[in-house]
Amino acid sequence: MGLNNRVKNRSAGSANEKIAGQPITAYQLGKSAGAWRNGAGTESDGQDTNSQNRPTRHLTKTARSLIIYFSRSGSTELLASKIAKQTSADLLEIVVERPYAASYPQTLSRANLERESANFPELNLQVPDLSRYETIYLGYPIWAMTLAHPMTAFLMANGRQLTHKQIAPFMTEGGYGQGNSVERIQDILENQGSQKNRFVPALVVDGNQVDQADKRVAAWVAQVQSGD
Ligand SMILES: Cc1cc2nc3c(=O)[nH]c(=O)nc-3n(C[C@H](O)[C@H](O)[C@H](O)COP(=O)(O)O)c2cc1C
């Protein structure tokens, strides 16, 4: 493959990686800091889960860990795939009834309305019995310096099922860091009646650099597993 093709593929967000056998498209990869503009303006294909893919759902009878994630433009999905590769964790993608728009400004205005009205999106997924899992990895993009709304909605509906589990948050963001997202998870779980959760310090990766995060992922997974 010539250099031009390589550059073209990379700028199209091809991660050349898969999650549960399906290709990942991550739209921020390969963008320079200037072009990336802290993730502002990042388009997607308007399907959250990639228009060509089924929602990721890989549930075995034996795994003791589960990765639950939401991703609009693919970076958090790529990070989830890296964690999955280094663990034998099951995978569950959070799917909303009505996907966020491909256009960033439209997504932003919908997200602002949802936040102002505390009207979080309706989900479209069957949640399996979570009682068997000891560790739950929770993956999300940062929106307005906190959890992306689909993760908020998931935790509000299912938080109680996370009682007694180790929680390992991971996220991608636009360069402004994790905000109050972990505190928000703790608050929601507490309000839902989840008890005795042990939190591992979060893994935080810039959305345009997830393809370079393998070493950080390995170190973080080792930290999570030392608490299993
Ligand atoms: C509605 C919206 C709000 C965002 N707010 C923030 C923010 O407050 N701080 C930040 O660092 N990045 C912010 N971002 C950028 C995303 O966190 C970043 O692009 C992330 O990697 C997207 O993950 P995804 O590709 O898995 O959807 C925002 C993105 C969107 C769509």
PDB file of C-alpha atoms and ligand atoms in Angstrom:
ATOM      1  CA  MET A   1       0.000   0.000   0.000  1.00  0.00           C
ATOM      2  CA  GLY A   2       1.428   3.428  -0.944  1.00  0.00           C
ATOM      3  CA  LEU A   3       1.859   6.266   1.487  1.00  0.00           C
ATOM      4  CA  ASN A   4      -1.106   8.162   0.047  1.00  0.00           C
ATOM      5  CA  ASN A   5      -3.424   5.245   0.636  1.00  0.00           C
ATOM      6  CA  ARG A   6      -2.147   4.786   4.148  1.00  0.00           C
ATOM      7  CA  VAL A   7      -2.682   8.440   4.963  1.00  0.00           C
ATOM      8  CA  LYS A   8      -6.106   8.346   3.342  1.00  0.00           C
ATOM      9  CA  ASN A   9      -7.168   5.296   5.341  1.00  0.00           C
ATOM     10  CA  ARG A  10      -5.910   6.760   8.558  1.00  0.00           C
ATOM     11  CA  SER A  11      -7.656  10.061   8.026  1.00  0.00           C
ATOM     12  CA  ALA A  12     -10.871   8.140   7.312  1.00  0.00           C
ATOM     13  CA  GLY A  13     -10.544   6.811  10.833  1.00  0.00           C
ATOM     14  CA  SER A  14      -9.811   3.213   9.965  1.00  0.00           C
ATOM     15  CA  ALA A  15      -8.363   1.691  13.090  1.00  0.00           C
ATOM     16  CA  ASN A  16      -7.635  -1.637  11.373  1.00  0.00           C
ATOM     17  CA  GLU A  17      -8.946  -3.208  14.539  1.00  0.00           C
ATOM     18  CA  LYS A  18     -12.023  -5.233  15.315  1.00  0.00           C
ATOM     19  CA  ILE A  19     -14.371  -5.612  18.216  1.00  0.00           C
ATOM     20  CA  ALA A  20     -16.190  -8.934  18.548  1.00  0.00           C
ATOM     21  CA  GLY A  21     -15.215  -9.618  14.921  1.00  0.00           C
ATOM     22  CA  GLN A  22     -16.578  -6.344  13.502  1.00  0.00           C
ATOM     23  CA  PRO A  23     -14.489  -3.456  12.107  1.00  0.00           C
ATOM     24  CA  ILE A  24     -13.998  -0.273  14.119  1.00  0.00           C
ATOM     25  CA  THR A  25     -14.143   3.165  12.547  1.00  0.00           C
ATOM     26  CA  ALA A  26     -12.793   5.902  14.801  1.00  0.00           C
ATOM     27  CA  TYR A  27     -13.241   9.295  13.198  1.00  0.00           C
ATOM     28  CA  GLN A  28     -10.742  11.251  15.282  1.00  0.00           C
ATOM     29  CA  LEU A  29      -7.695   9.080  14.653  1.00  0.00           C
ATOM     30  CA  GLY A  30      -4.887  10.608  12.701  1.00  0.00           C
ATOM     31  CA  LYS A  31      -6.144  14.161  13.129  1.00  0.00           C
ATOM     32  CA  SER A  32      -3.450  16.603  14.219  1.00  0.00           C
ATOM     33  CA  ALA A  33      -4.083  18.641  17.365  1.00  0.00           C
ATOM     34  CA  GLY A  34      -4.988  21.698  15.230  1.00  0.00           C
ATOM     35  CA  ALA A  35      -7.383  19.829  12.945  1.00  0.00           C
ATOM     36  CA  TRP A  36      -8.828  17.900  15.838  1.00  0.00           C
ATOM     37  CA  ARG A  37      -9.767  21.036  17.843  1.00  0.00           C
ATOM     38  CA  ASN A  38     -10.328  19.105  21.061  1.00  0.00           C
ATOM     39  CA  GLY A  39     -12.796  16.779  19.433  1.00  0.00           C
ATOM     40  CA  ALA A  40     -15.134  19.641  18.511  1.00  0.00           C
ATOM     41  CA  GLY A  41     -16.463  19.103  15.017  1.00  0.00           C
ATOM     42  CA  THR A  42     -15.908  15.352  15.002  1.00  0.00           C
ATOM     43  CA  GLU A  43     -18.435  13.764  12.715  1.00  0.00           C
ATOM     44  CA  SER A  44     -19.682  10.189  12.926  1.00  0.00           C
ATOM     45  CA  ASP A  45     -21.727   8.041  10.580  1.00  0.00           C
ATOM     46  CA  GLY A  46     -24.829   8.857  12.582  1.00  0.00           C
ATOM     47  CA  GLN A  47     -25.293   5.316  13.848  1.00  0.00           C
ATOM     48  CA  ASP A  48     -23.225   5.313  17.073  1.00  0.00           C
ATOM     49  CA  THR A  49     -22.472   1.623  16.639  1.00  0.00           C
ATOM     50  CA  ASN A  50     -21.193   2.020  13.019  1.00  0.00           C
ATOM     51  CA  SER A  51     -23.748   1.705  10.266  1.00  0.00           C
ATOM     52  CA  GLN A  52     -22.236  -1.590   9.056  1.00  0.00           C
ATOM     53  CA  ASN A  53     -22.115  -3.225  12.490  1.00  0.00           C
ATOM     54  CA  ARG A  54     -24.531  -4.914  14.801  1.00  0.00           C
ATOM     55  CA  PRO A  55     -24.361  -3.583  18.346  1.00  0.00           C
ATOM     56  CA  THR A  56     -21.450  -5.313  20.095  1.00  0.00           C
ATOM     57  CA  ARG A  57     -22.651  -8.079  22.364  1.00  0.00           C
ATOM     58  CA  HIS A  58     -20.268 -10.843  23.379  1.00  0.00           C
ATOM     59  CA  LEU A  59     -21.503 -12.693  26.448  1.00  0.00           C
ATOM     60  CA  THR A  60     -19.953 -15.970  27.546  1.00  0.00           C
ATOM     61  CA  LYS A  61     -20.879 -18.255  30.391  1.00  0.00           C
ATOM     62  CA  THR A  62     -17.490 -18.054  32.061  1.00  0.00           C
ATOM     63  CA  ALA A  63     -16.109 -14.499  32.071  1.00  0.00           C
ATOM     64  CA  ARG A  64     -15.852 -12.748  35.421  1.00  0.00           C
ATOM     65  CA  SER A  65     -15.418  -9.298  33.862  1.00  0.00           C
ATOM     66  CA  LEU A  66     -17.672  -7.308  31.554  1.00  0.00           C
ATOM     67  CA  ILE A  67     -16.869  -4.233  29.454  1.00  0.00           C
ATOM     68  CA  ILE A  68     -19.919  -1.989  29.094  1.00  0.00           C
ATOM     69  CA  TYR A  69     -19.385   0.969  26.760  1.00  0.00           C
ATOM     70  CA  PHE A  70     -20.980   3.655  24.641  1.00  0.00           C
ATOM     71  CA  SER A  71     -19.237   5.337  21.706  1.00  0.00           C
ATOM     72  CA  ARG A  72     -20.581   7.822  19.165  1.00  0.00           C
ATOM     73  CA  SER A  73     -17.590   8.434  16.888  1.00  0.00           C
ATOM     74  CA  GLY A  74     -15.622   5.254  17.559  1.00  0.00           C
ATOM     75  CA  SER A  75     -12.723   6.225  19.834  1.00  0.00           C
ATOM     76  CA  THR A  76     -14.195   4.744  23.003  1.00  0.00           C
ATOM     77  CA  GLU A  77     -15.077   1.607  21.047  1.00  0.00           C
ATOM     78  CA  LEU A  78     -11.446   1.304  19.943  1.00  0.00           C
ATOM     79  CA  LEU A  79     -10.299   1.706  23.546  1.00  0.00           C
ATOM     80  CA  ALA A  80     -12.832  -0.949  24.625  1.00  0.00           C
ATOM     81  CA  SER A  81     -11.418  -3.315  21.975  1.00  0.00           C
ATOM     82  CA  LYS A  82      -7.902  -2.846  23.353  1.00  0.00           C
ATOM     83  CA  ILE A  83      -9.094  -3.659  26.867  1.00  0.00           C
ATOM     84  CA  ALA A  84     -10.997  -6.688  25.550  1.00  0.00           C
ATOM     85  CA  LYS A  85      -7.857  -7.945  23.828  1.00  0.00           C
ATOM     86  CA  GLN A  86      -5.903  -7.866  27.071  1.00  0.00           C
ATOM     87  CA  THR A  87      -8.577  -9.445  29.252  1.00  0.00           C
ATOM     88  CA  SER A  88     -11.057 -12.213  28.698  1.00  0.00           C
ATOM     89  CA  ALA A  89     -13.874  -9.830  29.484  1.00  0.00           C
ATOM     90  CA  ASP A  90     -17.307 -10.031  27.898  1.00  0.00           C
ATOM     91  CA  LEU A  91     -18.580  -7.035  25.906  1.00  0.00           C
ATOM     92  CA  LEU A  92     -21.841  -5.109  25.971  1.00  0.00           C
ATOM     93  CA  GLU A  93     -22.365  -1.976  23.895  1.00  0.00           C
ATOM     94  CA  ILE A  94     -24.919   0.556  25.104  1.00  0.00           C
ATOM     95  CA  VAL A  95     -27.328   1.332  22.282  1.00  0.00           C
ATOM     96  CA  VAL A  96     -29.763   4.232  22.209  1.00  0.00           C
ATOM     97  CA  GLU A  97     -33.190   4.002  20.633  1.00  0.00           C
ATOM     98  CA  ARG A  98     -32.486   7.062  18.445  1.00  0.00           C
ATOM     99  CA  PRO A  99     -28.778   7.412  17.479  1.00  0.00           C
ATOM    100  CA  TYR A 100     -26.983  10.745  17.746  1.00  0.00           C
ATOM    101  CA  ALA A 101     -26.588  12.689  14.502  1.00  0.00           C
ATOM    102  CA  ALA A 102     -23.532  12.403  12.260  1.00  0.00           C
ATOM    103  CA  SER A 103     -23.171  16.173  12.550  1.00  0.00           C
ATOM    104  CA  TYR A 104     -21.310  17.413  15.613  1.00  0.00           C
ATOM    105  CA  PRO A 105     -23.328  20.663  16.063  1.00  0.00           C
ATOM    106  CA  GLN A 106     -26.595  18.699  15.929  1.00  0.00           C
ATOM    107  CA  THR A 107     -25.283  16.214  18.471  1.00  0.00           C
ATOM    108  CA  LEU A 108     -24.140  19.026  20.704  1.00  0.00           C
ATOM    109  CA  SER A 109     -27.505  20.785  20.664  1.00  0.00           C
ATOM    110  CA  ARG A 110     -29.371  17.540  21.363  1.00  0.00           C
ATOM    111  CA  ALA A 111     -26.950  16.763  24.211  1.00  0.00           C
ATOM    112  CA  ASN A 112     -27.408  20.272  25.644  1.00  0.00           C
ATOM    113  CA  LEU A 113     -31.202  19.908  25.583  1.00  0.00           C
ATOM    114  CA  GLU A 114     -31.002  16.490  27.229  1.00  0.00           C
ATOM    115  CA  ARG A 115     -28.743  17.841  29.944  1.00  0.00           C
ATOM    116  CA  GLU A 116     -30.816  20.959  30.647  1.00  0.00           C
ATOM    117  CA  SER A 117     -33.993  18.889  30.927  1.00  0.00           C
ATOM    118  CA  ALA A 118     -32.272  15.902  32.618  1.00  0.00           C
ATOM    119  CA  ASN A 119     -34.080  13.894  29.974  1.00  0.00           C
ATOM    120  CA  PHE A 120     -31.573  11.216  29.124  1.00  0.00           C
ATOM    121  CA  PRO A 121     -31.930   9.059  25.999  1.00  0.00           C
ATOM    122  CA  GLU A 122     -34.021   5.964  25.788  1.00  0.00           C
ATOM    123  CA  LEU A 123     -31.908   2.820  25.470  1.00  0.00           C
ATOM    124  CA  ASN A 124     -32.462  -0.120  23.185  1.00  0.00           C
ATOM    125  CA  LEU A 125     -30.681  -3.060  24.736  1.00  0.00           C
ATOM    126  CA  GLN A 126     -31.398  -6.131  26.769  1.00  0.00           C
ATOM    127  CA  VAL A 127     -29.208  -6.132  29.821  1.00  0.00           C
ATOM    128  CA  PRO A 128     -27.998  -9.616  30.816  1.00  0.00           C
ATOM    129  CA  ASP A 129     -27.837 -10.862  34.387  1.00  0.00           C
ATOM    130  CA  LEU A 130     -24.822  -9.037  35.795  1.00  0.00           C
ATOM    131  CA  SER A 131     -24.587 -10.949  39.076  1.00  0.00           C
ATOM    132  CA  ARG A 132     -21.815 -13.292  37.872  1.00  0.00           C
ATOM    133  CA  TYR A 133     -19.366 -10.490  37.053  1.00  0.00           C
ATOM    134  CA  GLU A 134     -16.821  -9.305  39.621  1.00  0.00           C
ATOM    135  CA  THR A 135     -15.349  -6.441  37.605  1.00  0.00           C
ATOM    136  CA  ILE A 136     -17.267  -4.044  35.406  1.00  0.00           C
ATOM    137  CA  TYR A 137     -15.320  -1.851  33.000  1.00  0.00           C
ATOM    138  CA  LEU A 138     -17.401   1.245  32.178  1.00  0.00           C
ATOM    139  CA  GLY A 139     -16.405   3.101  28.985  1.00  0.00           C
ATOM    140  CA  TYR A 140     -17.761   6.408  27.705  1.00  0.00           C
ATOM    141  CA  PRO A 141     -16.848   9.662  25.960  1.00  0.00           C
ATOM    142  CA  ILE A 142     -16.746  12.840  28.042  1.00  0.00           C
ATOM    143  CA  TRP A 143     -19.592  15.191  27.155  1.00  0.00           C
ATOM    144  CA  ALA A 144     -19.698  18.633  28.780  1.00  0.00           C
ATOM    145  CA  MET A 145     -17.072  17.521  31.280  1.00  0.00           C
ATOM    146  CA  THR A 146     -19.088  14.571  32.528  1.00  0.00           C
ATOM    147  CA  LEU A 147     -20.484  11.196  31.409  1.00  0.00           C
ATOM    148  CA  ALA A 148     -21.979  10.926  27.934  1.00  0.00           C
ATOM    149  CA  HIS A 149     -25.739  10.686  28.400  1.00  0.00           C
ATOM    150  CA  PRO A 150     -26.238   7.091  27.242  1.00  0.00           C
ATOM    151  CA  MET A 151     -23.959   5.918  30.072  1.00  0.00           C
ATOM    152  CA  THR A 152     -25.898   8.094  32.527  1.00  0.00           C
ATOM    153  CA  ALA A 153     -29.150   6.522  31.313  1.00  0.00           C
ATOM    154  CA  PHE A 154     -27.668   3.028  31.587  1.00  0.00           C
ATOM    155  CA  LEU A 155     -26.507   3.552  35.158  1.00  0.00           C
ATOM    156  CA  MET A 156     -29.798   5.126  36.203  1.00  0.00           C
ATOM    157  CA  ALA A 157     -31.651   2.076  34.933  1.00  0.00           C
ATOM    158  CA  ASN A 158     -29.218  -0.660  35.987  1.00  0.00           C
ATOM    159  CA  GLY A 159     -26.998   0.758  38.733  1.00  0.00           C
ATOM    160  CA  ARG A 160     -28.418  -1.456  41.411  1.00  0.00           C
ATOM    161  CA  GLN A 161     -27.129  -4.525  39.565  1.00  0.00           C
ATOM    162  CA  LEU A 162     -23.578  -3.273  40.069  1.00  0.00           C
ATOM    163  CA  THR A 163     -23.602  -3.757  43.812  1.00  0.00           C
ATOM    164  CA  HIS A 164     -20.444  -5.326  45.321  1.00  0.00           C
ATOM    165  CA  LYS A 165     -18.444  -4.995  42.103  1.00  0.00           C
ATOM    166  CA  GLN A 166     -15.094  -3.543  41.241  1.00  0.00           C
ATOM    167  CA  ILE A 167     -15.708  -0.625  38.855  1.00  0.00           C
ATOM    168  CA  ALA A 168     -13.016   0.301  36.323  1.00  0.00           C
ATOM    169  CA  PRO A 169     -13.951   3.505  34.425  1.00  0.00           C
ATOM    170  CA  PHE A 170     -12.300   4.306  31.099  1.00  0.00           C
ATOM    171  CA  MET A 171     -13.004   7.175  28.766  1.00  0.00           C
ATOM    172  CA  THR A 172     -11.921   9.169  25.754  1.00  0.00           C
ATOM    173  CA  GLU A 173     -12.128  12.953  25.711  1.00  0.00           C
ATOM    174  CA  GLY A 174     -11.157  16.052  23.821  1.00  0.00           C
ATOM    175  CA  GLY A 175      -8.144  16.998  25.888  1.00  0.00           C
ATOM    176  CA  TYR A 176      -9.943  18.492  28.878  1.00  0.00           C
ATOM    177  CA  GLY A 177      -9.725  15.380  31.032  1.00  0.00           C
ATOM    178  CA  GLN A 178     -12.189  13.284  32.988  1.00  0.00           C
ATOM    179  CA  GLY A 179     -14.244  16.140  34.472  1.00  0.00           C
ATOM    180  CA  ASN A 180     -16.514  14.913  37.259  1.00  0.00           C
ATOM    181  CA  SER A 181     -17.457  11.717  35.426  1.00  0.00           C
ATOM    182  CA  VAL A 182     -16.208   9.294  38.078  1.00  0.00           C
ATOM    183  CA  GLU A 183     -17.936  11.215  40.891  1.00  0.00           C
ATOM    184  CA  ARG A 184     -21.073  11.141  38.757  1.00  0.00           C
ATOM    185  CA  ILE A 185     -20.877   7.342  38.464  1.00  0.00           C
ATOM    186  CA  GLN A 186     -20.411   7.093  42.225  1.00  0.00           C
ATOM    187  CA  ASP A 187     -23.410   9.372  42.876  1.00  0.00           C
ATOM    188  CA  ILE A 188     -25.703   7.503  40.495  1.00  0.00           C
ATOM    189  CA  LEU A 189     -24.711   4.105  41.891  1.00  0.00           C
ATOM    190  CA  GLU A 190     -25.286   5.306  45.419  1.00  0.00           C
ATOM    191  CA  ASN A 191     -28.686   6.750  44.487  1.00  0.00           C
ATOM    192  CA  GLN A 192     -29.637   3.495  42.807  1.00  0.00           C
ATOM    193  CA  GLY A 193     -28.820   1.529  45.943  1.00  0.00           C
ATOM    194  CA  SER A 194     -25.620  -0.071  44.692  1.00  0.00           C
ATOM    195  CA  GLN A 195     -23.380  -0.868  47.642  1.00  0.00           C
ATOM    196  CA  LYS A 196     -19.757  -1.721  48.338  1.00  0.00           C
ATOM    197  CA  ASN A 197     -18.282  -0.703  45.008  1.00  0.00           C
ATOM    198  CA  ARG A 198     -14.525  -0.529  44.723  1.00  0.00           C
ATOM    199  CA  PHE A 199     -13.284   1.981  42.141  1.00  0.00           C
ATOM    200  CA  VAL A 200     -10.027   1.635  40.207  1.00  0.00           C
ATOM    201  CA  PRO A 201      -8.487   4.983  39.108  1.00  0.00           C
ATOM    202  CA  ALA A 202      -9.839   5.813  35.638  1.00  0.00           C
ATOM    203  CA  LEU A 203      -8.060   5.382  32.311  1.00  0.00           C
ATOM    204  CA  VAL A 204      -8.328   8.654  30.348  1.00  0.00           C
ATOM    205  CA  VAL A 205      -7.189   8.844  26.698  1.00  0.00           C
ATOM    206  CA  ASP A 206      -7.385  11.643  24.108  1.00  0.00           C
ATOM    207  CA  GLY A 207      -9.868  10.643  21.421  1.00  0.00           C
ATOM    208  CA  ASN A 208      -7.384  11.155  18.555  1.00  0.00           C
ATOM    209  CA  GLN A 209      -4.643   9.085  20.187  1.00  0.00           C
ATOM    210  CA  VAL A 210      -6.311   5.840  21.173  1.00  0.00           C
ATOM    211  CA  ASP A 211      -4.299   4.011  18.521  1.00  0.00           C
ATOM    212  CA  GLN A 212      -1.155   4.868  20.503  1.00  0.00           C
ATOM    213  CA  ALA A 213      -2.458   3.840  23.913  1.00  0.00           C
ATOM    214  CA  ASP A 214      -1.500   0.140  24.046  1.00  0.00           C
ATOM    215  CA  LYS A 215       1.136   0.488  26.767  1.00  0.00           C
ATOM    216  CA  ARG A 216      -1.098   2.622  28.967  1.00  0.00           C
ATOM    217  CA  VAL A 217      -3.936   0.145  28.487  1.00  0.00           C
ATOM    218  CA  ALA A 218      -1.667  -2.758  29.500  1.00  0.00           C
ATOM    219  CA  ALA A 219      -0.487  -0.990  32.669  1.00  0.00           C
ATOM    220  CA  TRP A 220      -4.033  -0.034  33.609  1.00  0.00           C
ATOM    221  CA  VAL A 221      -5.447  -3.512  32.960  1.00  0.00           C
ATOM    222  CA  ALA A 222      -2.711  -4.943  35.214  1.00  0.00           C
ATOM    223  CA  GLN A 223      -3.820  -2.525  37.935  1.00  0.00           C
ATOM    224  CA  VAL A 224      -7.454  -3.561  37.498  1.00  0.00           C
ATOM    225  CA  GLN A 225      -6.575  -7.246  37.560  1.00  0.00           C
ATOM    226  CA  SER A 226      -4.469  -6.897  40.683  1.00  0.00           C
ATOM    227  CA  GLY A 227      -7.706  -5.926  42.452  1.00  0.00           C
ATOM    228  CA  ASP A 228      -9.778  -8.811  41.011  1.00  0.00           C
TER     229      ASP A 228
HETATM  230  C1  LIG B   1     -21.759  16.445  22.690  1.00  0.00           C
HETATM  231  C2  LIG B   1     -20.259  16.384  22.936  1.00  0.00           C
HETATM  232  C3  LIG B   1     -19.707  17.062  24.024  1.00  0.00           C
HETATM  233  C4  LIG B   1     -18.334  16.981  24.272  1.00  0.00           C
HETATM  234  N1  LIG B   1     -17.826  17.611  25.390  1.00  0.00           N
HETATM  235  C5  LIG B   1     -16.495  17.471  25.686  1.00  0.00           C
HETATM  236  C6  LIG B   1     -15.935  18.064  26.860  1.00  0.00           C
HETATM  237  O1  LIG B   1     -16.627  18.696  27.675  1.00  0.00           O
HETATM  238  N2  LIG B   1     -14.606  17.905  27.107  1.00  0.00           N
HETATM  239  C7  LIG B   1     -13.805  17.176  26.268  1.00  0.00           C
HETATM  240  O2  LIG B   1     -12.606  17.047  26.550  1.00  0.00           O
HETATM  241  N3  LIG B   1     -14.311  16.610  25.125  1.00  0.00           N
HETATM  242  C8  LIG B   1     -15.622  16.736  24.830  1.00  0.00           C
HETATM  243  N4  LIG B   1     -16.137  16.142  23.691  1.00  0.00           N
HETATM  244  C9  LIG B   1     -15.237  15.357  22.834  1.00  0.00           C
HETATM  245  C10 LIG B   1     -15.342  13.856  23.077  1.00  0.00           C
HETATM  246  O3  LIG B   1     -15.209  13.549  24.455  1.00  0.00           O
HETATM  247  C11 LIG B   1     -14.267  13.107  22.312  1.00  0.00           C
HETATM  248  O4  LIG B   1     -14.335  13.469  20.966  1.00  0.00           O
HETATM  249  C12 LIG B   1     -14.398  11.587  22.509  1.00  0.00           C
HETATM  250  O5  LIG B   1     -13.184  10.961  22.157  1.00  0.00           O
HETATM  251  C13 LIG B   1     -15.532  10.991  21.651  1.00  0.00           C
HETATM  252  O6  LIG B   1     -15.605   9.602  21.885  1.00  0.00           O
HETATM  253  P1  LIG B   1     -16.324   8.581  20.865  1.00  0.00           P
HETATM  254  O7  LIG B   1     -15.525   8.634  19.560  1.00  0.00           O
HETATM  255  O8  LIG B   1     -16.204   7.261  21.542  1.00  0.00           O
HETATM  256  O9  LIG B   1     -17.722   9.026  20.684  1.00  0.00           O
HETATM  257  C14 LIG B   1     -17.490  16.233  23.411  1.00  0.00           C
HETATM  258  C15 LIG B   1     -18.059  15.577  22.307  1.00  0.00           C
HETATM  259  C16 LIG B   1     -19.426  15.648  22.067  1.00  0.00           C
HETATM  260  C17 LIG B   1     -20.009  14.915  20.877  1.00  0.00           C
END
